[in-house]
Amino acid sequence: MGNLKWLLIAVVIFLGLYFVMQSQQSGHTTQSNRIFPEQTENIAKLVFEKAGETLTLTKQDSTWSIVGHDSLTVKADRIEALFSQSFGVERETLMTQKSDNWSKYSVDDATGTHIKVFDASEVELVHAILGQSKSDWARNYVRVGDAPEVFLTNNNVLNQFSTDATYWGQKPPEPEPVVLDSGGVMGQ
């Protein structure tokens, strides 16, 4: 009977240690791996900032436009790729929890690429700062908001957040000239 009592105590201790270890390990994983909102229909404004350059995209009804570049129309395929591919990027490996290391991962305010996502009420949904991985070109580093943690992402999406207006827009096609016949009537 005495041995059974000690065996039972040992099992309880091991189970207790197991649960303590599990709770400590869960502190190193993210609650949600997604960086950007999954539902994109409520997004009304995107701001990209890199090295002092800023590009702002705004949506009115269902039409996107580039702020300050009225002569360009937004390429629909760029917006579709942004939402279907770039916004699907996930954070994976925790790299650091120290804000002193942000510059090492190019996610500080000076070297990072800032992506700000807003809804129609100008409420900021996400502010992510991306940096290029120097050792793994297929991935990026990301820091979200003011959180100190820096994660390695599952894909490299940094180039899809360009601050170049011609990446996002193009000049609209010239209208067809109107041809008038000798009587002033439009001909074919």
PDB file of C-alpha atoms in Angstrom:
ATOM      1  CA  MET A   1       0.000   0.000   0.000  1.00  0.00           C
ATOM      2  CA  GLY A   2       2.909   2.383   0.800  1.00  0.00           C
ATOM      3  CA  ASN A   3       4.459   1.907  -2.649  1.00  0.00           C
ATOM      4  CA  LEU A   4       1.158   2.689  -4.360  1.00  0.00           C
ATOM      5  CA  LYS A   5       0.896   5.903  -2.363  1.00  0.00           C
ATOM      6  CA  TRP A   6       4.400   7.020  -3.441  1.00  0.00           C
ATOM      7  CA  LEU A   7       3.722   6.045  -7.048  1.00  0.00           C
ATOM      8  CA  LEU A   8       0.534   8.102  -7.036  1.00  0.00           C
ATOM      9  CA  ILE A   9       2.391  11.117  -5.580  1.00  0.00           C
ATOM     10  CA  ALA A  10       5.115  10.781  -8.248  1.00  0.00           C
ATOM     11  CA  VAL A  11       2.504  10.664 -11.036  1.00  0.00           C
ATOM     12  CA  VAL A  12       0.794  13.797  -9.662  1.00  0.00           C
ATOM     13  CA  ILE A  13       4.164  15.614  -9.477  1.00  0.00           C
ATOM     14  CA  PHE A  14       5.057  14.613 -13.047  1.00  0.00           C
ATOM     15  CA  LEU A  15       1.656  15.742 -14.316  1.00  0.00           C
ATOM     16  CA  GLY A  16       2.061  19.028 -12.459  1.00  0.00           C
ATOM     17  CA  LEU A  17       5.495  19.577 -13.990  1.00  0.00           C
ATOM     18  CA  TYR A  18       4.138  18.676 -17.421  1.00  0.00           C
ATOM     19  CA  PHE A  19       1.381  21.309 -17.213  1.00  0.00           C
ATOM     20  CA  VAL A  20       3.792  23.952 -15.894  1.00  0.00           C
ATOM     21  CA  MET A  21       6.166  23.268 -18.806  1.00  0.00           C
ATOM     22  CA  GLN A  22       3.287  23.402 -21.304  1.00  0.00           C
ATOM     23  CA  SER A  23       2.108  26.768 -19.991  1.00  0.00           C
ATOM     24  CA  GLN A  24       5.654  28.161 -20.213  1.00  0.00           C
ATOM     25  CA  GLN A  25       5.997  26.902 -23.782  1.00  0.00           C
ATOM     26  CA  SER A  26       2.691  28.450 -24.792  1.00  0.00           C
ATOM     27  CA  GLY A  27       4.208  31.830 -23.920  1.00  0.00           C
ATOM     28  CA  HIS A  28       6.514  31.406 -26.924  1.00  0.00           C
ATOM     29  CA  THR A  29       3.750  30.831 -29.464  1.00  0.00           C
ATOM     30  CA  THR A  30       1.408  33.365 -31.014  1.00  0.00           C
ATOM     31  CA  GLN A  31      -2.335  33.300 -30.435  1.00  0.00           C
ATOM     32  CA  SER A  32      -2.979  34.010 -34.108  1.00  0.00           C
ATOM     33  CA  ASN A  33      -0.347  33.658 -36.789  1.00  0.00           C
ATOM     34  CA  ARG A  34      -2.072  36.040 -39.190  1.00  0.00           C
ATOM     35  CA  ILE A  35      -0.660  39.547 -39.404  1.00  0.00           C
ATOM     36  CA  PHE A  36      -3.314  41.225 -41.533  1.00  0.00           C
ATOM     37  CA  PRO A  37      -7.119  40.999 -41.379  1.00  0.00           C
ATOM     38  CA  GLU A  38      -8.649  37.997 -43.070  1.00  0.00           C
ATOM     39  CA  GLN A  39     -11.783  39.958 -43.998  1.00  0.00           C
ATOM     40  CA  THR A  40     -10.623  42.646 -46.423  1.00  0.00           C
ATOM     41  CA  GLU A  41     -13.938  44.121 -47.543  1.00  0.00           C
ATOM     42  CA  ASN A  42     -13.923  46.626 -44.636  1.00  0.00           C
ATOM     43  CA  ILE A  43     -10.458  47.936 -45.478  1.00  0.00           C
ATOM     44  CA  ALA A  44     -10.692  51.475 -46.854  1.00  0.00           C
ATOM     45  CA  LYS A  45      -7.154  52.818 -46.609  1.00  0.00           C
ATOM     46  CA  LEU A  46      -3.627  51.436 -46.893  1.00  0.00           C
ATOM     47  CA  VAL A  47      -0.472  53.396 -46.076  1.00  0.00           C
ATOM     48  CA  PHE A  48       2.995  52.126 -47.022  1.00  0.00           C
ATOM     49  CA  GLU A  49       6.092  53.927 -45.688  1.00  0.00           C
ATOM     50  CA  LYS A  50       9.725  53.143 -46.446  1.00  0.00           C
ATOM     51  CA  ALA A  51      12.843  55.321 -46.117  1.00  0.00           C
ATOM     52  CA  GLY A  52      10.900  58.576 -45.931  1.00  0.00           C
ATOM     53  CA  GLU A  53       8.616  57.750 -48.868  1.00  0.00           C
ATOM     54  CA  THR A  54       4.895  57.269 -48.310  1.00  0.00           C
ATOM     55  CA  LEU A  55       2.185  55.898 -50.583  1.00  0.00           C
ATOM     56  CA  THR A  56      -1.485  55.943 -49.626  1.00  0.00           C
ATOM     57  CA  LEU A  57      -4.230  53.921 -51.305  1.00  0.00           C
ATOM     58  CA  THR A  58      -7.841  54.763 -50.519  1.00  0.00           C
ATOM     59  CA  LYS A  59     -11.067  53.009 -51.428  1.00  0.00           C
ATOM     60  CA  GLN A  60     -14.241  54.888 -52.268  1.00  0.00           C
ATOM     61  CA  ASP A  61     -17.144  52.454 -52.672  1.00  0.00           C
ATOM     62  CA  SER A  62     -15.317  49.658 -54.527  1.00  0.00           C
ATOM     63  CA  THR A  63     -12.776  51.814 -56.410  1.00  0.00           C
ATOM     64  CA  TRP A  64      -9.197  52.189 -55.188  1.00  0.00           C
ATOM     65  CA  SER A  65      -7.161  55.319 -55.905  1.00  0.00           C
ATOM     66  CA  ILE A  66      -3.624  56.532 -55.215  1.00  0.00           C
ATOM     67  CA  VAL A  67      -3.557  59.693 -53.113  1.00  0.00           C
ATOM     68  CA  GLY A  68      -1.610  62.456 -54.874  1.00  0.00           C
ATOM     69  CA  HIS A  69      -1.513  60.626 -58.209  1.00  0.00           C
ATOM     70  CA  ASP A  70      -4.814  61.456 -59.882  1.00  0.00           C
ATOM     71  CA  SER A  71      -3.403  60.693 -63.331  1.00  0.00           C
ATOM     72  CA  LEU A  72      -2.968  56.996 -62.448  1.00  0.00           C
ATOM     73  CA  THR A  73      -5.630  54.333 -62.129  1.00  0.00           C
ATOM     74  CA  VAL A  74      -4.982  51.509 -59.689  1.00  0.00           C
ATOM     75  CA  LYS A  75      -4.100  48.169 -61.245  1.00  0.00           C
ATOM     76  CA  ALA A  76      -6.831  45.802 -60.060  1.00  0.00           C
ATOM     77  CA  ASP A  77      -4.484  42.800 -60.149  1.00  0.00           C
ATOM     78  CA  ARG A  78      -2.138  44.476 -57.646  1.00  0.00           C
ATOM     79  CA  ILE A  79      -4.950  44.979 -55.125  1.00  0.00           C
ATOM     80  CA  GLU A  80      -6.200  41.415 -55.648  1.00  0.00           C
ATOM     81  CA  ALA A  81      -2.694  39.996 -55.152  1.00  0.00           C
ATOM     82  CA  LEU A  82      -2.184  42.152 -52.082  1.00  0.00           C
ATOM     83  CA  PHE A  83      -5.306  40.826 -50.392  1.00  0.00           C
ATOM     84  CA  SER A  84      -5.069  37.209 -51.580  1.00  0.00           C
ATOM     85  CA  GLN A  85      -1.320  36.658 -51.191  1.00  0.00           C
ATOM     86  CA  SER A  86       0.403  39.340 -49.124  1.00  0.00           C
ATOM     87  CA  PHE A  87      -2.325  39.626 -46.510  1.00  0.00           C
ATOM     88  CA  GLY A  88      -2.114  35.839 -46.078  1.00  0.00           C
ATOM     89  CA  VAL A  89       1.437  36.027 -44.706  1.00  0.00           C
ATOM     90  CA  GLU A  90       1.825  34.577 -41.236  1.00  0.00           C
ATOM     91  CA  ARG A  91       4.327  34.976 -38.454  1.00  0.00           C
ATOM     92  CA  GLU A  92       6.141  31.817 -37.492  1.00  0.00           C
ATOM     93  CA  THR A  93       9.313  31.837 -35.424  1.00  0.00           C
ATOM     94  CA  LEU A  94       9.866  34.261 -32.564  1.00  0.00           C
ATOM     95  CA  MET A  95      13.258  35.896 -33.166  1.00  0.00           C
ATOM     96  CA  THR A  96      13.475  38.371 -30.281  1.00  0.00           C
ATOM     97  CA  GLN A  97      11.435  40.050 -27.588  1.00  0.00           C
ATOM     98  CA  LYS A  98      13.867  42.941 -27.114  1.00  0.00           C
ATOM     99  CA  SER A  99      13.214  46.295 -28.758  1.00  0.00           C
ATOM    100  CA  ASP A 100      16.982  46.893 -28.709  1.00  0.00           C
ATOM    101  CA  ASN A 101      17.259  44.246 -31.469  1.00  0.00           C
ATOM    102  CA  TRP A 102      14.748  45.855 -33.874  1.00  0.00           C
ATOM    103  CA  SER A 103      17.455  47.410 -36.057  1.00  0.00           C
ATOM    104  CA  LYS A 104      19.198  44.023 -36.351  1.00  0.00           C
ATOM    105  CA  TYR A 105      16.012  42.675 -37.965  1.00  0.00           C
ATOM    106  CA  SER A 106      15.273  45.876 -39.951  1.00  0.00           C
ATOM    107  CA  VAL A 107      11.950  46.414 -38.184  1.00  0.00           C
ATOM    108  CA  ASP A 108      12.780  49.660 -36.414  1.00  0.00           C
ATOM    109  CA  ASP A 109      11.139  52.930 -37.407  1.00  0.00           C
ATOM    110  CA  ALA A 110      14.036  53.997 -39.644  1.00  0.00           C
ATOM    111  CA  THR A 111      14.770  50.831 -41.642  1.00  0.00           C
ATOM    112  CA  GLY A 112      11.468  48.951 -41.648  1.00  0.00           C
ATOM    113  CA  THR A 113       8.671  49.062 -44.197  1.00  0.00           C
ATOM    114  CA  HIS A 114       5.542  50.246 -42.401  1.00  0.00           C
ATOM    115  CA  ILE A 115       2.143  48.911 -43.490  1.00  0.00           C
ATOM    116  CA  LYS A 116      -0.870  50.582 -41.919  1.00  0.00           C
ATOM    117  CA  VAL A 117      -4.365  49.265 -42.574  1.00  0.00           C
ATOM    118  CA  PHE A 118      -7.475  51.345 -41.808  1.00  0.00           C
ATOM    119  CA  ASP A 119     -11.215  50.823 -42.012  1.00  0.00           C
ATOM    120  CA  ALA A 120     -13.732  53.330 -43.418  1.00  0.00           C
ATOM    121  CA  SER A 121     -13.913  55.133 -40.061  1.00  0.00           C
ATOM    122  CA  GLU A 122     -10.115  55.734 -40.130  1.00  0.00           C
ATOM    123  CA  VAL A 123      -9.623  53.222 -37.300  1.00  0.00           C
ATOM    124  CA  GLU A 124      -6.204  51.606 -37.579  1.00  0.00           C
ATOM    125  CA  LEU A 125      -6.691  47.852 -37.883  1.00  0.00           C
ATOM    126  CA  VAL A 126      -3.019  46.884 -38.167  1.00  0.00           C
ATOM    127  CA  HIS A 127       0.352  48.576 -38.139  1.00  0.00           C
ATOM    128  CA  ALA A 128       3.005  46.068 -39.188  1.00  0.00           C
ATOM    129  CA  ILE A 129       6.672  46.772 -39.792  1.00  0.00           C
ATOM    130  CA  LEU A 130       8.433  44.398 -42.181  1.00  0.00           C
ATOM    131  CA  GLY A 131      12.171  43.882 -42.568  1.00  0.00           C
ATOM    132  CA  GLN A 132      14.179  41.775 -45.010  1.00  0.00           C
ATOM    133  CA  SER A 133      15.783  38.649 -43.611  1.00  0.00           C
ATOM    134  CA  LYS A 134      19.494  38.668 -44.376  1.00  0.00           C
ATOM    135  CA  SER A 135      19.869  34.907 -43.995  1.00  0.00           C
ATOM    136  CA  ASP A 136      16.625  33.643 -45.577  1.00  0.00           C
ATOM    137  CA  TRP A 137      15.544  35.623 -48.641  1.00  0.00           C
ATOM    138  CA  ALA A 138      12.286  33.672 -48.857  1.00  0.00           C
ATOM    139  CA  ARG A 139      11.031  35.250 -45.627  1.00  0.00           C
ATOM    140  CA  ASN A 140      10.724  38.557 -43.820  1.00  0.00           C
ATOM    141  CA  TYR A 141      10.835  39.725 -40.259  1.00  0.00           C
ATOM    142  CA  VAL A 142       7.734  41.382 -38.833  1.00  0.00           C
ATOM    143  CA  ARG A 143       6.857  43.442 -35.809  1.00  0.00           C
ATOM    144  CA  VAL A 144       3.220  44.348 -35.162  1.00  0.00           C
ATOM    145  CA  GLY A 145       2.298  47.657 -33.556  1.00  0.00           C
ATOM    146  CA  ASP A 146       4.207  48.605 -30.429  1.00  0.00           C
ATOM    147  CA  ALA A 147       4.775  45.001 -29.382  1.00  0.00           C
ATOM    148  CA  PRO A 148       8.476  44.248 -28.842  1.00  0.00           C
ATOM    149  CA  GLU A 149       8.351  40.778 -30.417  1.00  0.00           C
ATOM    150  CA  VAL A 150       9.889  40.209 -33.863  1.00  0.00           C
ATOM    151  CA  PHE A 151       8.849  37.136 -35.824  1.00  0.00           C
ATOM    152  CA  LEU A 152      10.082  35.437 -38.977  1.00  0.00           C
ATOM    153  CA  THR A 153       7.289  35.189 -41.561  1.00  0.00           C
ATOM    154  CA  ASN A 154       6.368  32.179 -43.671  1.00  0.00           C
ATOM    155  CA  ASN A 155       6.810  34.059 -46.992  1.00  0.00           C
ATOM    156  CA  ASN A 156       8.628  37.041 -48.448  1.00  0.00           C
ATOM    157  CA  VAL A 157       6.010  39.691 -49.217  1.00  0.00           C
ATOM    158  CA  LEU A 158       8.114  42.808 -48.686  1.00  0.00           C
ATOM    159  CA  ASN A 159       8.284  43.724 -52.390  1.00  0.00           C
ATOM    160  CA  GLN A 160       4.492  43.744 -52.624  1.00  0.00           C
ATOM    161  CA  PHE A 161       4.287  46.760 -50.300  1.00  0.00           C
ATOM    162  CA  SER A 162       5.978  49.199 -52.644  1.00  0.00           C
ATOM    163  CA  THR A 163       5.891  52.965 -52.140  1.00  0.00           C
ATOM    164  CA  ASP A 164       6.299  53.501 -55.911  1.00  0.00           C
ATOM    165  CA  ALA A 165       3.056  54.857 -57.402  1.00  0.00           C
ATOM    166  CA  THR A 166       3.765  53.265 -60.799  1.00  0.00           C
ATOM    167  CA  TYR A 167       3.876  49.838 -59.141  1.00  0.00           C
ATOM    168  CA  TRP A 168       0.251  50.330 -58.067  1.00  0.00           C
ATOM    169  CA  GLY A 169      -1.074  52.470 -60.889  1.00  0.00           C
ATOM    170  CA  GLN A 170      -0.987  53.025 -64.598  1.00  0.00           C
ATOM    171  CA  LYS A 171      -2.069  55.777 -66.930  1.00  0.00           C
ATOM    172  CA  PRO A 172      -5.576  55.174 -68.227  1.00  0.00           C
ATOM    173  CA  PRO A 173      -5.823  54.327 -71.925  1.00  0.00           C
ATOM    174  CA  GLU A 174      -6.300  57.233 -74.298  1.00  0.00           C
ATOM    175  CA  PRO A 175      -9.890  57.555 -75.552  1.00  0.00           C
ATOM    176  CA  GLU A 176     -10.545  56.659 -79.145  1.00  0.00           C
ATOM    177  CA  PRO A 177     -10.617  59.791 -81.346  1.00  0.00           C
ATOM    178  CA  VAL A 178     -14.017  60.767 -82.691  1.00  0.00           C
ATOM    179  CA  VAL A 179     -14.091  60.682 -86.490  1.00  0.00           C
ATOM    180  CA  LEU A 180     -16.484  63.052 -88.243  1.00  0.00           C
ATOM    181  CA  ASP A 181     -17.406  62.692 -91.909  1.00  0.00           C
ATOM    182  CA  SER A 182     -17.622  65.685 -94.242  1.00  0.00           C
ATOM    183  CA  GLY A 183     -21.171  66.456 -93.047  1.00  0.00           C
ATOM    184  CA  GLY A 184     -20.128  66.679 -89.405  1.00  0.00           C
ATOM    185  CA  VAL A 185     -21.715  63.333 -88.569  1.00  0.00           C
ATOM    186  CA  MET A 186     -19.770  60.753 -86.603  1.00  0.00           C
ATOM    187  CA  GLY A 187     -18.584  58.031 -88.907  1.00  0.00           C
ATOM    188  CA  GLN A 188     -17.404  54.532 -88.259  1.00  0.00           C
TER     189      GLN A 188
END
